[in-house]
Every structure is written in structure tokens, then in C-alpha cells.
mmCIF file of C-alpha atoms and ligand atoms in Angstrom:
data_model
loop_
_atom_site.group_PDB
_atom_site.id
_atom_site.type_symbol
_atom_site.label_atom_id
_atom_site.label_comp_id
_atom_site.label_asym_id
_atom_site.label_seq_id
_atom_site.Cartn_x
_atom_site.Cartn_y
_atom_site.Cartn_z
ATOM 1 C CA MET Q 7 -31.288 0.818 4.825
ATOM 2 C CA GLU Q 8 -31.302 -2.101 2.442
ATOM 3 C CA LYS Q 9 -31.635 -5.503 4.105
ATOM 4 C CA SER Q 10 -29.881 -8.529 2.693
ATOM 5 C CA GLY Q 11 -29.614 -12.191 3.467
ATOM 6 C CA TYR Q 12 -25.876 -12.365 3.895
ATOM 7 C CA ILE Q 13 -25.970 -13.051 7.658
ATOM 8 C CA SER Q 14 -27.989 -16.221 7.097
ATOM 9 C CA GLU Q 15 -25.868 -17.088 4.070
ATOM 10 C CA ILE Q 16 -22.729 -16.820 6.222
ATOM 11 C CA LYS Q 17 -24.400 -18.965 8.888
ATOM 12 C CA GLU Q 18 -25.338 -21.564 6.305
ATOM 13 C CA TYR Q 19 -21.845 -21.894 4.811
ATOM 14 C CA THR Q 20 -19.625 -21.308 7.842
ATOM 15 C CA GLU Q 21 -21.935 -22.125 10.782
ATOM 16 C CA ILE Q 22 -20.929 -18.784 12.298
ATOM 17 C CA ASN Q 23 -23.548 -16.534 13.834
ATOM 18 C CA VAL Q 24 -22.030 -13.047 13.569
ATOM 19 C CA ASN Q 25 -24.571 -11.704 16.052
ATOM 20 C CA ARG Q 26 -22.879 -13.601 18.887
ATOM 21 C CA CYS Q 27 -20.048 -11.067 18.860
ATOM 22 C CA TYR Q 28 -20.472 -8.517 21.663
ATOM 23 C CA GLN Q 29 -17.686 -6.195 20.563
ATOM 24 C CA CYS Q 30 -15.250 -6.742 23.421
ATOM 25 C CA GLY Q 31 -12.354 -5.996 21.027
ATOM 26 C CA LYS Q 32 -10.107 -8.826 22.219
ATOM 27 C CA CYS Q 33 -9.683 -10.143 18.669
ATOM 28 C CA SER Q 34 -8.361 -6.816 17.362
ATOM 29 C CA ALA Q 35 -6.112 -6.365 20.394
ATOM 30 C CA GLY Q 36 -4.472 -9.751 19.761
ATOM 31 C CA CYS Q 37 -4.225 -9.559 15.984
ATOM 32 C CA ALA Q 38 -0.668 -8.846 14.830
ATOM 33 C CA ILE Q 39 -1.930 -7.646 11.442
ATOM 34 C CA ALA Q 40 -4.746 -5.394 12.709
ATOM 35 C CA GLY Q 41 -2.594 -2.271 12.354
ATOM 36 C CA GLU Q 42 -2.198 -2.928 8.632
ATOM 37 C CA MET Q 43 -5.860 -3.710 8.016
ATOM 38 C CA ASP Q 44 -8.414 -1.231 6.717
ATOM 39 C CA TYR Q 45 -10.941 -2.881 9.087
ATOM 40 C CA PRO Q 46 -9.574 -4.725 12.148
ATOM 41 C CA PRO Q 47 -11.330 -7.996 13.066
ATOM 42 C CA SER Q 48 -13.767 -6.566 15.648
ATOM 43 C CA MET Q 49 -14.810 -3.920 13.125
ATOM 44 C CA VAL Q 50 -15.305 -6.623 10.504
ATOM 45 C CA MET Q 51 -17.670 -8.312 12.970
ATOM 46 C CA ARG Q 52 -19.537 -5.080 13.678
ATOM 47 C CA MET Q 53 -19.933 -4.315 9.985
ATOM 48 C CA LEU Q 54 -21.295 -7.799 9.352
ATOM 49 C CA GLN Q 55 -23.791 -7.419 12.198
ATOM 50 C CA THR Q 56 -25.348 -4.348 10.574
ATOM 51 C CA ASN Q 57 -26.747 -6.641 7.863
ATOM 52 C CA ASN Q 58 -26.162 -3.764 5.491
ATOM 53 C CA GLU Q 59 -25.251 -4.658 1.925
ATOM 54 C CA GLU Q 60 -23.056 -1.586 1.495
ATOM 55 C CA ASN Q 61 -20.960 -2.570 4.509
ATOM 56 C CA TYR Q 62 -20.717 -6.118 3.221
ATOM 57 C CA GLN Q 63 -19.527 -4.947 -0.169
ATOM 58 C CA SER Q 64 -16.896 -2.762 1.537
ATOM 59 C CA LEU Q 65 -15.630 -5.837 3.367
ATOM 60 C CA LEU Q 66 -15.527 -7.914 0.194
ATOM 61 C CA GLN Q 67 -13.446 -5.185 -1.427
ATOM 62 C CA SER Q 68 -11.249 -4.629 1.614
ATOM 63 C CA GLN Q 69 -7.604 -5.516 2.145
ATOM 64 C CA SER Q 70 -8.397 -6.952 5.600
ATOM 65 C CA ILE Q 71 -9.761 -10.223 4.233
ATOM 66 C CA TRP Q 72 -6.531 -10.796 2.267
ATOM 67 C CA LEU Q 73 -4.149 -9.638 4.985
ATOM 68 C CA CYS Q 74 -5.512 -12.105 7.552
ATOM 69 C CA VAL Q 75 -2.965 -14.912 7.876
ATOM 70 C CA SER Q 76 -5.311 -17.357 9.649
ATOM 71 C CA CYS Q 77 -3.050 -17.438 12.705
ATOM 72 C CA GLN Q 78 -6.073 -18.229 14.967
ATOM 73 C CA ASN Q 79 -5.012 -15.698 17.621
ATOM 74 C CA CYS Q 80 -8.410 -14.024 17.507
ATOM 75 C CA VAL Q 81 -10.298 -17.311 17.923
ATOM 76 C CA THR Q 82 -8.302 -18.320 20.970
ATOM 77 C CA ARG Q 83 -8.890 -14.910 22.581
ATOM 78 C CA CYS Q 84 -12.566 -14.604 21.694
ATOM 79 C CA PRO Q 85 -14.904 -15.309 24.680
ATOM 80 C CA MET Q 86 -17.533 -16.432 22.150
ATOM 81 C CA GLU Q 87 -15.059 -18.606 20.187
ATOM 82 C CA ILE Q 88 -16.010 -16.929 16.930
ATOM 83 C CA ASP Q 89 -13.955 -18.350 14.081
ATOM 84 C CA ILE Q 90 -12.921 -15.102 12.388
ATOM 85 C CA PRO Q 91 -10.314 -16.724 10.088
ATOM 86 C CA ARG Q 92 -13.058 -18.978 8.730
ATOM 87 C CA LEU Q 93 -15.137 -15.872 8.058
ATOM 88 C CA MET Q 94 -12.199 -14.177 6.341
ATOM 89 C CA ASP Q 95 -11.718 -17.272 4.231
ATOM 90 C CA TYR Q 96 -15.381 -17.297 3.242
ATOM 91 C CA MET Q 97 -15.256 -13.627 2.251
ATOM 92 C CA ARG Q 98 -12.010 -14.152 0.293
ATOM 93 C CA GLU Q 99 -13.666 -16.887 -1.704
ATOM 94 C CA LYS Q 100 -16.736 -14.744 -2.323
ATOM 95 C CA ALA Q 101 -14.683 -11.684 -3.298
ATOM 96 C CA TYR Q 102 -12.675 -13.812 -5.714
ATOM 97 C CA ARG Q 103 -15.731 -15.372 -7.348
ATOM 98 C CA GLU Q 104 -17.468 -12.013 -7.637
ATOM 99 C CA LYS Q 105 -14.302 -10.373 -8.998
ATOM 100 C CA LYS Q 106 -14.134 -7.903 -6.136
ATOM 101 C CA VAL Q 107 -10.566 -8.521 -4.982
ATOM 102 C CA ASN Q 108 -8.943 -5.320 -3.739
ATOM 103 C CA ARG Q 109 -6.357 -4.230 -6.323
ATOM 104 C CA LYS Q 110 -3.722 -3.705 -3.633
ATOM 105 C CA SER Q 111 -4.176 -7.339 -2.568
ATOM 106 C CA SER Q 112 -3.619 -8.870 -5.999
ATOM 107 C CA ASN Q 113 -0.100 -10.024 -5.050
ATOM 108 C CA ILE Q 114 -1.548 -11.951 -2.096
ATOM 109 C CA LEU Q 115 -4.026 -13.632 -4.429
ATOM 110 C CA SER Q 116 -1.140 -14.521 -6.772
ATOM 111 C CA PHE Q 117 0.656 -16.118 -3.837
ATOM 112 C CA HIS Q 118 -2.457 -18.163 -2.929
ATOM 113 C CA LYS Q 119 -2.744 -19.386 -6.539
ATOM 114 C CA ALA Q 120 0.949 -20.278 -6.796
ATOM 115 C CA PHE Q 121 0.751 -22.134 -3.473
ATOM 116 C CA LEU Q 122 -2.313 -24.119 -4.555
ATOM 117 C CA ASP Q 123 -0.723 -24.942 -7.926
ATOM 118 C CA SER Q 124 2.271 -26.376 -6.099
ATOM 119 C CA VAL Q 125 0.091 -28.528 -3.854
ATOM 120 C CA LYS Q 126 -2.135 -29.563 -6.766
ATOM 121 C CA HIS Q 127 0.779 -30.862 -8.845
ATOM 122 C CA THR Q 128 3.006 -32.383 -6.188
ATOM 123 C CA GLY Q 129 0.818 -32.849 -3.112
ATOM 124 C CA ARG Q 130 3.431 -30.847 -1.213
ATOM 125 C CA LEU Q 131 4.894 -27.392 -1.141
ATOM 126 C CA TYR Q 132 7.572 -27.186 -3.837
ATOM 127 C CA GLU Q 133 9.402 -23.968 -3.003
ATOM 128 C CA ILE Q 134 10.991 -23.288 -6.403
ATOM 129 C CA GLY Q 135 7.661 -23.926 -8.152
ATOM 130 C CA LEU Q 136 5.890 -21.642 -5.684
ATOM 131 C CA VAL Q 137 8.385 -18.814 -6.175
ATOM 132 C CA ALA Q 138 8.365 -19.216 -9.974
ATOM 133 C CA GLY Q 139 4.539 -19.268 -10.093
ATOM 134 C CA TYR Q 140 4.361 -16.176 -7.902
ATOM 135 C CA LYS Q 141 6.964 -14.252 -9.877
ATOM 136 C CA ILE Q 142 5.399 -15.056 -13.235
ATOM 137 C CA ARG Q 143 2.010 -13.849 -11.990
ATOM 138 C CA THR Q 144 3.287 -10.651 -10.377
ATOM 139 C CA LEU Q 145 6.236 -9.947 -12.723
ATOM 140 C CA ASN Q 146 8.269 -9.247 -9.580
ATOM 141 C CA ILE Q 147 11.137 -11.263 -11.044
ATOM 142 C CA LEU Q 148 13.983 -9.752 -9.032
ATOM 143 C CA GLN Q 149 12.197 -9.406 -5.689
ATOM 144 C CA ASP Q 150 14.082 -11.271 -2.875
ATOM 145 C CA MET Q 151 16.411 -12.942 -5.396
ATOM 146 C CA ASP Q 152 19.386 -12.104 -3.146
ATOM 147 C CA VAL Q 153 18.239 -14.635 -0.510
ATOM 148 C CA ALA Q 154 17.995 -17.528 -2.986
ATOM 149 C CA PRO Q 155 21.718 -18.547 -2.993
ATOM 150 C CA SER Q 156 21.959 -18.828 0.817
ATOM 151 C CA MET Q 157 18.652 -20.750 0.972
ATOM 152 C CA PHE Q 158 19.927 -23.058 -1.732
ATOM 153 C CA MET Q 159 23.216 -23.632 0.131
ATOM 154 C CA LYS Q 160 21.274 -24.498 3.297
ATOM 155 C CA GLY Q 161 19.188 -27.069 1.402
ATOM 156 C CA LYS Q 162 15.985 -25.050 1.722
ATOM 157 C CA LEU Q 163 15.402 -24.970 -2.044
ATOM 158 C CA PRO Q 164 15.426 -28.524 -3.404
ATOM 159 C CA ILE Q 165 15.826 -28.595 -7.199
ATOM 160 C CA LEU Q 166 13.290 -31.360 -7.756
ATOM 161 C CA PRO Q 167 9.847 -31.549 -6.158
ATOM 162 C CA GLU Q 168 8.953 -34.281 -3.732
ATOM 163 C CA MET Q 169 5.757 -35.990 -4.897
ATOM 164 C CA VAL Q 170 3.075 -37.665 -2.813
ATOM 165 C CA LYS Q 171 2.698 -41.371 -3.504
ATOM 166 C CA ASP Q 172 -1.030 -41.357 -4.153
ATOM 167 C CA LYS Q 173 -1.390 -38.778 -6.920
ATOM 168 C CA LYS Q 174 -4.803 -40.178 -7.864
ATOM 169 C CA GLN Q 175 -6.219 -39.365 -4.444
ATOM 170 C CA LEU Q 176 -4.796 -35.865 -4.716
ATOM 171 C CA THR Q 177 -6.530 -35.338 -8.068
ATOM 172 C CA THR Q 178 -9.812 -36.559 -6.550
ATOM 173 C CA ILE Q 179 -9.496 -34.149 -3.605
ATOM 174 C CA PHE Q 180 -8.994 -31.177 -5.934
ATOM 175 C CA LYS Q 181 -11.818 -32.266 -8.254
ATOM 176 C CA GLU Q 182 -14.251 -32.694 -5.342
ATOM 177 C CA THR Q 183 -13.249 -29.360 -3.814
ATOM 178 C CA GLU Q 184 -13.749 -27.542 -7.108
ATOM 179 C CA LYS Q 185 -17.116 -29.260 -7.576
ATOM 180 C CA ASP Q 186 -18.259 -28.278 -4.033
ATOM 181 C CA ALA Q 187 -17.114 -24.708 -4.525
ATOM 182 C CA SER Q 188 -18.922 -24.272 -7.827
ATOM 183 C CA SER Q 189 -22.143 -25.896 -6.580
ATOM 184 C CA SER Q 190 -22.233 -23.695 -3.449
ATOM 185 C CA HIS Q 191 -21.627 -20.706 -5.715
ATOM 186 C CA THR Q 192 -24.510 -21.530 -8.054
ATOM 187 C CA GLN Q 193 -26.849 -21.989 -5.080
ATOM 188 C CA LYS Q 194 -26.165 -18.395 -3.932
HETATM 189 S S1 SF4 T 211 -13.177 -11.219 20.564
HETATM 190 FE FE1 SF4 T 211 -15.049 -12.238 19.852
HETATM 191 S S2 SF4 T 211 -16.717 -11.238 20.946
HETATM 192 FE FE2 SF4 T 211 -14.908 -9.935 21.172
HETATM 193 S S3 SF4 T 211 -15.069 -8.441 19.475
HETATM 194 FE FE3 SF4 T 211 -13.843 -10.143 18.733
HETATM 195 S S4 SF4 T 211 -15.294 -11.538 17.737
HETATM 196 FE FE4 SF4 T 211 -16.459 -10.144 19.023
HETATM 197 S S1 SF4 T 212 -6.596 -15.104 12.188
HETATM 198 FE FE1 SF4 T 212 -6.549 -13.220 10.963
HETATM 199 S S2 SF4 T 212 -7.882 -11.775 12.030
HETATM 200 FE FE2 SF4 T 212 -7.412 -13.440 13.460
HETATM 201 S S3 SF4 T 212 -5.664 -12.710 14.630
HETATM 202 FE FE3 SF4 T 212 -4.847 -13.903 12.914
HETATM 203 S S4 SF4 T 212 -4.486 -12.410 11.268
HETATM 204 FE FE4 SF4 T 212 -5.813 -11.414 12.799
#
């Protein structure tokens, strides 16, 4: 079996030691999404522990990493306090950079991008911008359009975005984050 350095790489970037997991299964039992995942959280942990590159590549190409909603249920149940959502986040980033995003998860990636665009430009979540960005990326123009009028009537869809006061600081945060992400990527 081919050995790889991904366990130490994960430790370096997330401070998580995957070998601390002792496979009690509490994370999978408490995860509301586990039934939809190709690999439930405890299996993700087991696959990582094998230190096998093939298993790692399967995880990077899995739907599990994109279906995780970072609800933290698994962390609160884990006797070893292993931060699985942080791990999922790390693998999402890696899968994205290495162009290994599962095709069935592309809509989720589009949602992430539309969400970040909204925050990047306004500093807040601008619902109409988010929905428009998502629909343009996925071409799902008519999806859920029937709920828009009632949301609008209830004031849940403001026409104009609310902006943060300090836009300069927002720009700096995004610039620094992008710089950190690309430097950690080139180190790998
Ligand atoms: S709850 Fe923690 S120790 Fe138990 S299987 Fe999940 S990650 Fe491993
Ligand atoms: S954070 Fe992710 S893996 Fe953990 S319980 Fe929530 S959805 Fe499941």
C-alpha cells in the first residue's frame, strides 16, 4: 500500500490528529446528514486513518465533504472532541483547488461561491444577490421561484443590500484570506 503524508499535512493545517478517533460511531449516529452521505463521518475518520492515498482521493471526490453543513453535532458528541467539520472544510478546500469536486455536488459549490460573493461585496448576506448568483451559476432559474412573493411580502427579501460601514476592512480581510490560502497551497 502506498504511504502518503496527508495525515501530517492535515495535522499541520487543522491541528487535528485523525489517529485519536477510536471508532465509537457517535458522530455518525448524531449526524442528520449521514444517511445522505457516501461516507458517514466515522467512516471518513477511518479512511483517513489508513493513510492510504487511494482512500484519501475517494474522500476528496466524495459528496460527504460537500453535504456536511458544519452543524457541530459530531464535535459535541465526540468523546475525543475531534473537529470533523473543520476536517470537512479542509478537504473541501483541497478538493476545490485540485479540481476534484464531485460532479453531483457542483450546485453546493455554486451556493458557497454565491454566498461568499454576497459577503465580499456587502459584508452581509444579501438574499436577492445570493439567489441571483446561485441561479446564474446553476441555470436553475425557476427553482423555488414560487416562494419568492411570500418572502418578499414578509420583508425577508430586501430590494437593496445593507452594507457594512467599514468596506476597507472587509476588502483587507478577503485579500489576506486569499493570500493565506494561496500560500498554504503552494507549500503543499
Ligand atoms: S465520535 Fe469521535 S471518536 Fe467516535 S467515531 Fe466519531 S470521530 Fe471517532
Ligand atoms: S458537522 Fe457535518 S459531519 Fe458533523 S454532524 Fe454536522 S453535518 Fe454531520
